[in-house]
Short mmCIF file of C-alpha atoms and ligand atoms in Angstrom, two decimals:
data_model
loop_
_atom_site.label_atom_id
_atom_site.label_comp_id
_atom_site.label_asym_id
_atom_site.label_seq_id
_atom_site.Cartn_x
_atom_site.Cartn_y
_atom_site.Cartn_z
CA MET J 11 60.88 129.45 35.29
CA GLU J 12 63.81 130.02 37.38
CA TYR J 13 64.38 126.52 38.58
CA ASP J 14 63.27 123.15 37.57
CA VAL J 15 62.54 122.11 41.02
CA ALA J 16 62.20 123.17 44.64
CA PHE J 17 63.02 120.90 47.84
CA VAL J 18 61.23 122.15 50.63
CA GLY J 19 63.29 120.99 53.71
CA LEU J 20 66.61 120.33 53.64
CA GLY J 21 67.41 117.80 56.34
CA TYR J 22 68.63 114.51 55.49
CA VAL J 23 66.55 113.73 52.43
CA GLY J 24 66.06 117.23 51.35
CA LEU J 25 69.56 117.87 51.00
CA SER J 26 70.89 114.75 49.91
CA SER J 27 68.41 114.90 46.97
CA ALA J 28 68.97 118.43 46.39
CA VAL J 29 72.70 118.18 45.70
CA CYS J 30 72.24 114.74 43.79
CA PHE J 31 69.73 116.64 41.06
CA ALA J 32 71.81 119.41 40.93
CA ASP J 33 74.83 117.13 40.29
CA ARG J 34 72.88 115.96 37.05
CA GLY J 35 72.25 119.02 36.05
CA ILE J 36 68.74 119.99 37.13
CA ASN J 37 68.14 123.82 38.39
CA VAL J 38 67.23 123.06 42.07
CA LEU J 39 66.05 125.49 44.58
CA GLY J 40 66.44 124.43 48.26
CA ILE J 41 64.07 125.84 50.93
CA GLU J 42 64.88 125.82 54.64
CA ILE J 43 63.03 127.53 57.45
CA ASP J 44 66.04 126.68 60.06
CA SER J 45 68.56 129.93 59.57
CA LYS J 46 71.40 128.08 61.40
CA LYS J 47 71.25 124.81 58.99
CA LEU J 48 70.73 127.00 55.89
CA ASN J 49 73.67 129.30 56.83
CA MET J 50 76.03 126.36 56.87
CA ILE J 51 74.70 124.69 53.82
CA LYS J 52 75.21 127.85 52.06
CA LYS J 53 78.76 127.77 52.89
CA SER J 54 79.00 124.00 51.57
CA ASN J 55 79.04 122.68 55.05
CA SER J 56 76.60 120.04 55.41
CA PRO J 57 74.80 119.59 58.81
CA ILE J 58 74.52 116.28 58.05
CA HIS J 59 77.53 113.65 57.53
CA GLU J 60 77.39 111.86 54.39
CA LYS J 61 80.30 110.95 52.16
CA ASN J 62 80.67 113.43 49.37
CA ILE J 63 78.15 115.73 50.31
CA ASN J 64 80.33 118.87 50.91
CA GLU J 65 82.05 118.65 47.49
CA LEU J 66 78.96 118.18 45.78
CA LEU J 67 77.21 120.91 47.57
CA GLN J 68 80.25 123.13 46.59
CA LYS J 69 80.17 122.22 43.01
CA SER J 70 76.61 122.81 42.49
CA ILE J 71 76.69 126.36 44.40
CA LYS J 72 79.43 127.05 42.07
CA LYS J 73 77.86 126.14 38.56
CA LYS J 74 74.71 127.94 40.23
CA LYS J 75 72.81 124.44 39.56
CA LEU J 76 71.87 124.91 43.36
CA SER J 77 70.46 127.86 45.08
CA PHE J 78 68.77 128.37 48.37
CA SER J 79 65.94 130.52 50.17
CA LYS J 80 64.21 130.94 53.58
CA GLU J 81 61.36 131.68 52.29
CA LEU J 82 58.40 129.19 51.07
CA LYS J 83 56.88 131.72 48.81
CA ASP J 84 59.79 131.02 46.53
CA VAL J 85 58.32 127.95 45.73
CA THR J 86 56.50 129.87 42.54
CA LYS J 87 60.15 129.98 41.10
CA THR J 88 59.35 126.56 39.79
CA LYS J 89 56.58 124.26 39.22
CA ILE J 90 57.88 121.05 40.53
CA ILE J 91 57.84 121.16 44.75
CA PHE J 92 59.22 118.36 46.31
CA LEU J 93 57.93 118.12 50.21
CA THR J 94 60.90 116.74 52.17
CA VAL J 95 59.88 117.94 55.76
CA GLY J 96 60.09 115.59 58.82
CA THR J 97 57.05 113.76 60.01
CA PRO J 98 57.81 112.82 63.30
CA SER J 99 55.90 110.44 65.96
CA ARG J 100 53.04 111.62 68.12
CA LYS J 101 52.99 109.96 71.50
CA ASP J 102 50.64 107.14 70.16
CA GLY J 103 53.10 106.38 67.13
CA SER J 104 50.91 108.05 64.58
CA ILE J 105 52.71 110.64 62.47
CA ASP J 106 52.64 114.27 63.43
CA LEU J 107 51.56 116.06 60.10
CA LYS J 108 52.40 119.60 61.65
CA TYR J 109 55.19 120.29 59.07
CA ILE J 110 53.44 118.84 56.08
CA ASN J 111 50.45 120.79 56.86
CA GLN J 112 51.88 124.27 57.16
CA ALA J 113 54.22 123.74 54.46
CA THR J 114 51.21 122.83 52.36
CA LYS J 115 49.28 125.72 53.36
CA ASP J 116 52.19 127.95 52.72
CA ILE J 117 52.87 126.52 49.13
CA ALA J 118 49.04 126.89 48.64
CA ILE J 119 48.88 130.74 49.46
CA ALA J 120 52.21 131.43 47.31
CA ILE J 121 50.40 129.78 44.56
CA LYS J 122 47.10 131.12 44.71
CA ASN J 123 47.64 133.90 42.36
CA ILE J 124 50.28 132.39 39.94
CA GLN J 125 48.59 130.98 36.41
CA GLU J 126 50.73 128.21 36.27
CA TYR J 127 50.45 124.39 36.93
CA PHE J 128 52.20 123.38 39.60
CA VAL J 129 53.26 119.51 40.70
CA ILE J 130 53.46 118.94 44.76
CA VAL J 131 55.57 115.72 45.39
CA VAL J 132 55.28 114.28 48.41
CA LYS J 133 58.81 112.77 49.49
CA SER J 134 58.36 112.55 53.20
CA THR J 135 56.79 109.41 54.58
CA VAL J 136 53.35 109.47 55.27
CA VAL J 137 50.56 106.96 55.57
CA PRO J 138 47.85 106.20 52.95
CA GLY J 139 45.46 108.96 52.20
CA THR J 140 47.70 111.63 53.20
CA ALA J 141 48.00 113.02 49.96
CA LEU J 142 44.19 113.30 49.50
CA LYS J 143 44.35 115.50 52.74
CA ILE J 144 47.30 117.43 51.00
CA VAL J 145 45.39 118.03 48.15
CA LYS J 146 42.11 119.21 50.22
CA ASN J 147 44.46 121.90 52.02
CA LEU J 148 45.89 123.08 48.94
CA GLU J 149 42.67 123.47 47.14
CA ARG J 150 41.53 125.13 50.58
CA TYR J 151 43.83 127.62 50.77
CA SER J 152 44.86 128.48 47.18
CA GLY J 153 41.19 128.25 45.56
CA LYS J 154 42.68 126.20 42.96
CA LYS J 155 41.69 122.87 41.60
CA ASN J 156 43.60 119.43 41.72
CA SER J 157 44.41 118.08 38.40
CA ILE J 158 43.21 121.46 36.83
CA ASP J 159 45.81 124.11 38.41
CA PHE J 160 48.01 121.58 40.18
CA GLY J 161 48.77 117.93 40.86
CA VAL J 162 50.12 115.93 43.45
CA VAL J 163 52.36 113.19 43.44
CA VAL J 164 53.65 110.39 46.15
CA ASN J 165 57.24 109.57 45.43
CA PRO J 166 58.59 108.10 48.79
CA GLU J 167 62.20 107.74 49.56
CA PHE J 168 64.50 104.78 50.48
CA LEU J 169 67.96 106.14 50.94
CA GLN J 170 69.98 104.94 53.79
CA GLU J 171 71.70 107.25 55.99
CA GLY J 172 75.44 106.79 55.40
CA ASN J 173 74.96 105.94 51.96
CA ALA J 174 72.41 108.55 50.64
CA ILE J 175 74.25 110.28 47.70
CA ASN J 176 74.88 106.70 46.25
CA ASP J 177 71.35 106.01 47.06
CA SER J 178 69.93 109.02 45.56
CA LEU J 179 72.14 108.86 42.47
CA LYS J 180 71.42 105.16 42.13
CA PRO J 181 68.10 104.35 43.52
CA ASP J 182 67.23 100.42 43.36
CA LYS J 183 63.58 101.93 42.50
CA ILE J 184 61.78 105.32 42.07
CA VAL J 185 57.85 104.88 43.40
CA LEU J 186 55.38 107.52 41.78
CA GLY J 187 52.00 107.36 43.03
CA ILE J 188 50.27 109.38 40.42
CA ASN J 189 46.59 110.15 39.42
CA SER J 190 47.00 111.77 36.01
CA GLU J 191 48.91 111.47 32.63
CA LYS J 192 49.91 115.05 32.81
CA ASP J 193 51.73 114.43 36.47
CA LYS J 194 53.20 111.35 35.06
CA LYS J 195 54.72 113.03 31.84
CA ILE J 196 56.16 115.49 33.85
CA MET J 197 57.64 113.29 36.51
CA PHE J 198 59.02 110.68 33.80
CA ASN J 199 60.52 113.82 31.98
CA LEU J 200 62.37 115.18 34.96
CA PHE J 201 63.49 111.58 36.07
CA LYS J 202 64.68 110.91 32.92
CA LYS J 203 67.07 113.81 32.64
CA ILE J 204 68.50 112.45 36.42
CA TYR J 205 68.69 108.86 35.74
CA ARG J 206 69.10 108.84 32.01
CA LYS J 207 68.76 105.12 31.14
CA ASN J 208 67.31 101.98 32.90
CA LEU J 209 65.08 104.09 35.00
CA PRO J 210 63.37 101.75 37.73
CA ILE J 211 60.06 103.56 38.00
CA VAL J 212 57.35 102.11 39.52
CA TYR J 213 54.10 103.91 38.94
CA THR J 214 51.08 103.08 41.11
CA THR J 215 48.19 105.15 42.79
CA PRO J 216 49.17 107.75 45.58
CA SER J 217 47.86 105.43 48.35
CA ASN J 218 49.83 102.82 47.17
CA ALA J 219 52.75 104.50 47.29
CA GLU J 220 52.49 105.89 50.72
CA LEU J 221 51.92 101.99 51.91
CA ILE J 222 54.90 100.79 49.85
CA LYS J 223 57.13 103.11 52.12
CA TYR J 224 55.74 101.56 54.89
CA ALA J 225 55.58 97.88 54.02
CA ASN J 226 59.17 98.30 52.76
CA ASN J 227 60.98 99.63 55.87
CA SER J 228 58.28 97.46 58.44
CA LEU J 229 59.90 94.22 56.33
CA LEU J 230 63.24 95.29 56.93
CA ALA J 231 62.97 95.87 60.55
CA THR J 232 60.96 92.63 60.71
CA LYS J 233 63.95 90.91 59.53
CA ILE J 234 66.51 92.23 61.96
CA SER J 235 64.10 91.51 64.65
CA PHE J 236 63.30 87.94 63.47
CA MET J 237 67.31 87.23 63.64
CA ASN J 238 67.34 88.86 66.88
CA TYR J 239 65.07 86.27 67.74
CA ILE J 240 67.02 83.45 66.37
CA ALA J 241 70.00 84.76 68.13
CA ARG J 242 68.40 84.43 71.44
CA ILE J 243 67.74 80.82 70.77
CA ALA J 244 71.53 80.09 69.54
CA GLU J 245 72.56 81.80 72.33
CA GLN J 246 71.06 78.91 74.68
CA ILE J 247 72.43 76.29 72.44
CA PRO J 248 75.92 74.98 73.50
CA ASP J 249 78.17 76.11 70.23
CA GLY J 250 75.22 77.59 68.60
CA ASP J 251 75.98 80.59 66.24
CA VAL J 252 73.68 83.10 64.87
CA GLU J 253 76.34 84.17 62.41
CA GLU J 254 76.18 80.45 60.80
CA ILE J 255 72.46 80.59 60.68
CA LYS J 256 72.50 83.73 58.86
CA ASN J 257 75.17 82.81 56.39
CA ALA J 258 73.12 79.42 55.41
CA ILE J 259 69.64 81.22 55.20
CA GLY J 260 70.94 83.96 53.37
CA MET J 261 72.05 81.87 50.50
CA ASP J 262 68.50 81.24 49.84
CA LYS J 263 67.49 83.50 46.84
CA ARG J 264 63.68 83.91 48.45
CA ILE J 265 65.29 85.39 51.48
CA SER J 266 68.39 87.24 50.27
CA GLU J 267 71.58 87.94 52.62
CA SER J 268 70.55 91.34 53.52
CA PHE J 269 69.66 92.74 56.62
CA LEU J 270 69.96 89.43 58.72
CA ASN J 271 72.54 90.60 61.00
CA ALA J 272 71.63 89.85 64.38
CA GLY J 273 72.82 92.53 66.87
CA LEU J 274 71.59 95.08 69.45
CA GLY J 275 68.42 96.39 67.53
CA PHE J 276 67.72 98.60 65.13
CA GLY J 277 67.54 102.67 65.78
CA GLY J 278 67.40 105.64 63.73
CA SER J 279 64.85 108.39 62.74
CA CYS J 280 62.78 105.69 60.26
CA PHE J 281 62.63 102.04 61.32
CA PRO J 282 61.23 102.61 65.16
CA LYS J 283 59.36 105.85 63.59
CA ASP J 284 57.41 103.71 60.59
CA VAL J 285 56.71 100.64 62.25
CA LYS J 286 54.98 102.94 65.12
CA ALA J 287 53.18 104.34 62.32
CA LEU J 288 51.97 101.41 60.51
CA ILE J 289 50.57 99.86 64.11
CA ALA J 290 48.56 103.16 64.73
CA PHE J 291 47.28 103.38 61.20
CA SER J 292 46.28 99.83 61.44
CA LYS J 293 44.58 100.63 64.63
CA GLU J 294 42.50 102.99 63.09
CA MET J 295 41.19 100.28 60.70
CA ASN J 296 41.11 97.48 63.49
CA ILE J 297 43.55 95.67 61.88
CA ASN J 298 45.74 93.65 64.37
CA SER J 299 49.25 94.40 64.34
CA ASP J 300 50.81 91.85 66.50
CA ILE J 301 53.41 91.05 64.04
CA LEU J 302 55.13 94.32 64.10
CA GLN J 303 54.45 94.72 67.77
CA SER J 304 56.52 91.92 68.31
CA VAL J 305 59.24 93.34 65.93
CA LEU J 306 59.16 96.34 68.25
CA THR J 307 59.18 94.07 71.54
CA ILE J 308 62.04 92.28 70.47
CA ASN J 309 64.08 95.38 69.19
CA ASP J 310 63.29 97.05 72.52
CA THR J 311 64.13 94.58 74.78
CA GLN J 312 67.34 93.36 72.55
CA PHE J 313 69.87 95.51 74.18
CA MET J 314 69.22 94.05 77.67
CA SER J 315 71.36 91.11 76.60
CA VAL J 316 74.53 93.68 77.29
CA PHE J 317 72.94 93.92 80.72
CA ASP J 318 72.50 89.97 81.43
CA ILE J 319 76.27 89.72 80.55
CA LEU J 320 77.56 92.27 82.57
CA LYS J 321 75.47 91.02 85.70
CA LYS J 322 77.28 87.47 85.06
CA GLU J 323 80.57 88.80 84.39
CA LEU J 324 80.81 91.68 86.67
CA GLY J 325 78.28 91.69 89.10
CA SER J 326 77.26 94.88 90.39
CA LEU J 327 78.46 97.61 87.83
CA GLN J 328 79.01 100.59 90.43
CA GLY J 329 82.20 102.31 89.76
CA LYS J 330 82.87 99.74 87.17
CA LYS J 331 84.87 101.07 84.11
CA ILE J 332 82.68 100.31 80.64
CA SER J 333 83.84 101.23 77.29
CA ILE J 334 81.73 101.65 74.56
CA LEU J 335 82.76 101.98 70.82
CA GLY J 336 80.24 103.45 68.42
CA LEU J 337 77.33 105.81 69.05
CA SER J 338 75.78 106.21 65.91
CA PHE J 339 72.55 104.59 64.90
CA LYS J 340 74.72 102.95 62.23
CA PRO J 341 78.17 103.38 60.86
CA GLU J 342 78.99 106.44 58.66
CA THR J 343 76.44 108.66 59.78
CA ASP J 344 76.59 110.86 63.24
CA ASP J 345 72.76 110.40 63.57
CA ILE J 346 71.98 109.38 67.25
CA ARG J 347 68.15 109.82 66.78
CA ASP J 348 66.50 106.52 68.85
CA ALA J 349 70.19 105.19 68.80
CA ILE J 350 70.70 101.99 70.91
CA SER J 351 73.79 103.71 72.51
CA LEU J 352 71.68 105.91 74.22
CA LYS J 353 69.69 103.30 75.94
CA ILE J 354 72.84 101.87 77.06
CA ILE J 355 74.18 104.67 78.43
CA LYS J 356 71.33 105.48 80.30
CA LYS J 357 70.72 101.95 82.17
CA LEU J 358 75.03 101.95 82.56
CA LEU J 359 74.33 105.74 84.36
CA ASP J 360 71.37 104.32 86.56
CA LYS J 361 73.79 101.51 87.58
CA LYS J 362 76.42 104.02 88.14
CA ALA J 363 79.24 102.68 85.87
CA THR J 364 82.05 104.86 85.01
CA ILE J 365 81.40 104.99 81.23
CA ARG J 366 83.79 106.00 78.46
CA VAL J 367 82.62 106.30 74.82
CA TYR J 368 84.05 106.80 71.03
CA ASP J 369 82.68 107.37 67.96
CA PRO J 370 84.45 108.32 64.96
CA ILE J 371 81.96 111.53 64.24
CA ALA J 372 78.96 110.86 66.84
CA ASN J 373 80.88 112.28 69.84
CA ASP J 374 79.62 115.65 70.01
CA ASN J 375 76.10 114.78 69.43
CA VAL J 376 76.20 112.18 72.49
CA ARG J 377 77.90 114.94 74.70
CA ASP J 378 74.86 117.43 73.96
CA ILE J 379 72.69 114.75 75.90
CA PHE J 380 74.84 113.23 78.68
CA GLY J 381 77.55 116.11 79.03
CA LYS J 382 79.88 115.49 81.58
CA SER J 383 78.15 112.44 82.92
CA ILE J 384 80.40 110.36 81.12
CA SER J 385 83.92 110.72 79.29
CA TYR J 386 84.86 111.06 76.11
CA ALA J 387 87.68 109.39 73.84
CA SER J 388 89.10 110.77 70.80
CA ASN J 389 89.98 107.12 69.24
CA SER J 390 89.63 103.60 70.40
CA GLU J 391 92.56 102.79 72.20
CA SER J 392 92.09 105.47 74.58
CA CYS J 393 88.44 104.72 75.12
CA ILE J 394 89.29 101.06 76.01
CA LYS J 395 92.42 101.69 77.97
CA GLY J 396 91.90 100.64 81.55
CA SER J 397 87.92 99.46 81.18
CA GLU J 398 87.23 96.01 82.50
CA CYS J 399 84.41 95.89 79.66
CA CYS J 400 84.17 96.83 76.37
CA ILE J 401 80.87 97.09 74.41
CA ILE J 402 80.97 97.14 70.69
CA VAL J 403 77.47 99.20 69.51
CA THR J 404 78.10 100.58 66.19
CA GLU J 405 79.96 98.41 63.57
CA TRP J 406 82.22 100.98 62.27
CA LYS J 407 84.85 99.73 59.98
CA GLU J 408 87.60 101.07 62.06
CA PHE J 409 86.63 98.84 65.02
CA LYS J 410 87.08 95.80 62.95
CA ASN J 411 90.92 96.46 63.06
CA ILE J 412 91.48 96.13 66.65
CA LYS J 413 93.37 92.81 67.58
CA PRO J 414 92.71 90.97 70.23
CA LYS J 415 96.47 91.68 71.59
CA ASP J 416 95.07 95.30 71.76
CA PHE J 417 92.54 94.56 73.98
CA THR J 418 94.37 92.54 76.41
CA ARG J 419 97.07 95.03 76.51
CA LEU J 420 95.26 97.85 77.01
CA MET J 421 91.94 96.98 79.07
CA LYS J 422 92.16 96.09 82.84
CA ARG J 423 89.90 93.30 81.83
CA PRO J 424 89.97 91.93 78.40
CA LEU J 425 85.95 91.03 78.61
CA ILE J 426 84.50 92.22 75.29
CA ILE J 427 80.64 92.13 74.28
CA ASP J 428 80.24 92.26 70.61
CA GLY J 429 76.92 93.74 70.10
CA ARG J 430 77.35 93.62 66.08
CA ARG J 431 79.24 90.61 65.54
CA ILE J 432 82.18 92.61 64.29
CA PHE J 433 85.20 89.83 65.48
CA SER J 434 86.11 86.51 64.53
CA LYS J 435 85.13 84.14 67.56
CA LYS J 436 88.13 81.84 66.45
CA LYS J 437 90.39 84.97 66.76
CA PHE J 438 88.86 86.33 70.15
CA ASN J 439 88.40 82.78 71.78
CA LYS J 440 91.74 83.62 73.92
CA LEU J 441 89.70 86.66 75.50
CA GLU J 442 86.64 86.76 77.53
CA TYR J 443 84.41 87.15 74.41
CA HIS J 444 80.84 87.20 74.21
CA ALA J 445 78.55 88.18 71.40
CA ILE J 446 74.92 88.60 70.27
CA GLY J 447 73.85 85.04 68.90
CA LEU J 448 76.56 82.93 70.33
CA GLY J 449 75.83 80.23 72.68
N1 NAD T 529 66.53 110.24 57.19
C1 NAD T 529 66.17 109.33 56.40
O1 NAD T 529 67.08 108.23 56.22
C2 NAD T 529 64.84 109.05 55.62
C3 NAD T 529 64.79 108.35 54.73
C4 NAD T 529 63.39 108.00 54.03
C5 NAD T 529 62.49 108.61 54.38
N2 NAD T 529 62.97 109.75 55.46
C6 NAD T 529 61.57 110.79 55.67
O2 NAD T 529 61.62 111.73 54.87
C7 NAD T 529 61.46 112.90 55.56
C8 NAD T 529 61.95 114.04 56.20
O3 NAD T 529 63.25 113.17 56.78
P1 NAD T 529 64.44 113.92 57.53
O4 NAD T 529 65.61 112.91 57.84
O5 NAD T 529 65.25 114.35 56.02
O6 NAD T 529 64.03 114.84 58.14
P2 NAD T 529 64.94 116.22 58.88
O7 NAD T 529 64.19 116.49 60.15
O8 NAD T 529 66.05 115.79 58.70
O9 NAD T 529 64.73 117.49 57.93
C9 NAD T 529 63.67 117.95 57.85
C10 NAD T 529 63.77 119.46 57.33
O10 NAD T 529 62.71 120.15 57.07
C11 NAD T 529 62.69 121.58 57.71
N3 NAD T 529 61.42 122.20 57.76
C12 NAD T 529 60.37 122.17 58.31
N4 NAD T 529 59.18 122.58 57.78
C13 NAD T 529 59.74 123.28 56.96
C14 NAD T 529 59.06 124.34 56.06
N5 NAD T 529 57.64 124.80 56.31
N6 NAD T 529 59.82 124.94 55.20
C15 NAD T 529 61.34 124.61 55.04
N7 NAD T 529 61.88 123.74 55.62
C16 NAD T 529 60.94 123.31 56.55
C17 NAD T 529 63.34 121.45 58.83
O11 NAD T 529 63.95 122.58 59.41
C18 NAD T 529 64.43 120.51 58.63
O12 NAD T 529 65.81 120.85 58.22
C19 NAD T 529 60.46 112.31 56.85
O13 NAD T 529 58.97 112.00 56.53
C20 NAD T 529 61.33 110.64 57.14
O14 NAD T 529 60.33 109.85 57.46
C21 NAD T 529 63.86 109.71 55.87
#
C-alpha cells in the first residue's frame, strides 16, 4: 500500500488530523473535492487559520509524508480511510448526510474490485445508527461483506478550533466505536504509532461512540447556557457578579472550572449544530429534550442584553457610531460560522447604527457577508476611535491590553459593553462600563 491512511475531506478536522498524522511519521493521502481549497493546501497555504498548520503542512509535504488527490477512487492506495466530510444541519435541526452518503458510495465503487480488507473510519459527527447506514451503503455499492471485506469504525473528533493542532497531537481521549477484534487491532496499531505512550483510548460500540460526541458537546453547551442564566440573575442584583460565582463554583472538582464563562453565547460550526441534531434525534424517539431546548433558547437570546444596554444608554441607535471588537466565533480562528458578531451586526444595521468592526483575522470573512454596509478597521485603536459605544464580542488576547485611558482618549463617549468579561471591573469603574453578568 502506498499510504497508511487517507482523509476524505480536508476541512478543519481532515486537514488538522492529516498534518498531525503526517508529522508523526504516518504516510497520509488527503482527498478534497474543492479544487480551490486543494490548490491552496498543496502550496502549504492552509485555507483554515490554525497555529503552526502551514509549517506542519510544508514539512510533511517536503518529507513526502503527505500527498493529495482530488479523486476519491485513490482511496484504494490505502487500507484505512477516514471520513472527515461535513454533516451540516437541515432546517429541522437534523444532520444532512449528503456528503457522507456520496463519499461512502464513491468509496464502495472504488474498492469494489480490490481484494484487500479496508477500514472506513467515521470521524465526522453523526447521530447513533449512522455507521450502520454507512455499512449498508458500502455493502450495496461494493457487493462486499461487512466484517469480512471491510470494517466500519466510529472515531469522533473533539478538537477545538483555534487549538486544533495541539488537540490533535495531544487529545484528552480517543473514542473508538468498534465491532470486531480485527478492526480494534488495526486501529490500535495505527494510533500506537501516532500517540506512542499513554494512549487514552476508550473502546465502545459504534452507536455509543456516535452518542458520546453529542453528549460531550451538548454538556459543554449546557454549561455555557447555564452560566448565562446565572449571569442574568446576577445582573439584577446590586453588586452581583457572575465572575465571582464562576470562580467559586469552578473550585468544585465535580464541576471543574472550564466552560463556565458567561458571555454573549456560543457560536461556531459545532455546538449549535450538534445540540440541534441531538434534539431532532431525540424527537424521532419521542424523548423530551426541554433541557437542550432551553440551552438553545438562552443562547439565541443572550446577545439581546447588548441591545438592552444600548437602548438604556443611547436611546435610538440611528446614526450612532458603534464599534465592535472581535468577529470570529472564538479567538484564534477566522471561522465566523454561526458567530454571535453576525447577529449583533444584523440587528445594529436594522436599527440604522453606523458600525465599525475589527478582528485580527476575520475581517475579510465578515466583509464577504456585509460588504460596504459596515466599515472595517485594521486595528483596535482605529476601530474604537470616535465611537459612542464599543462592544467586545470575541475575547482575543490583544483586546485585553487596551487600557481604560485608551478608550477615554479615543472614543467620543467611553461606553463599553464587555460581552466576554475580558476587563477588570475595578480598573474600568471610571468609564461607563457594562458587562455580562455584572449587576
Ligand atoms: N470544525 C470543528 O471544530 C469540528 C470539531 C469536531 C468535529 N467536527 C465534525 O467533523 C466534520 C467535518 O467538519 P469540518 O469543520 O472539518 O467541515 P468542513 O466543512 O470544514 O470540511 C469538510 C470538507 O470535506 C470536503 N468534502 C465534502 N465531500 C467530499 C468528498 N466526497 N470527497 C472529498 N472531500 C469532500 C469539503 O469540500 C470540505 O472541504 C463535521 O461532521 C463536524 O461536525 C468539526
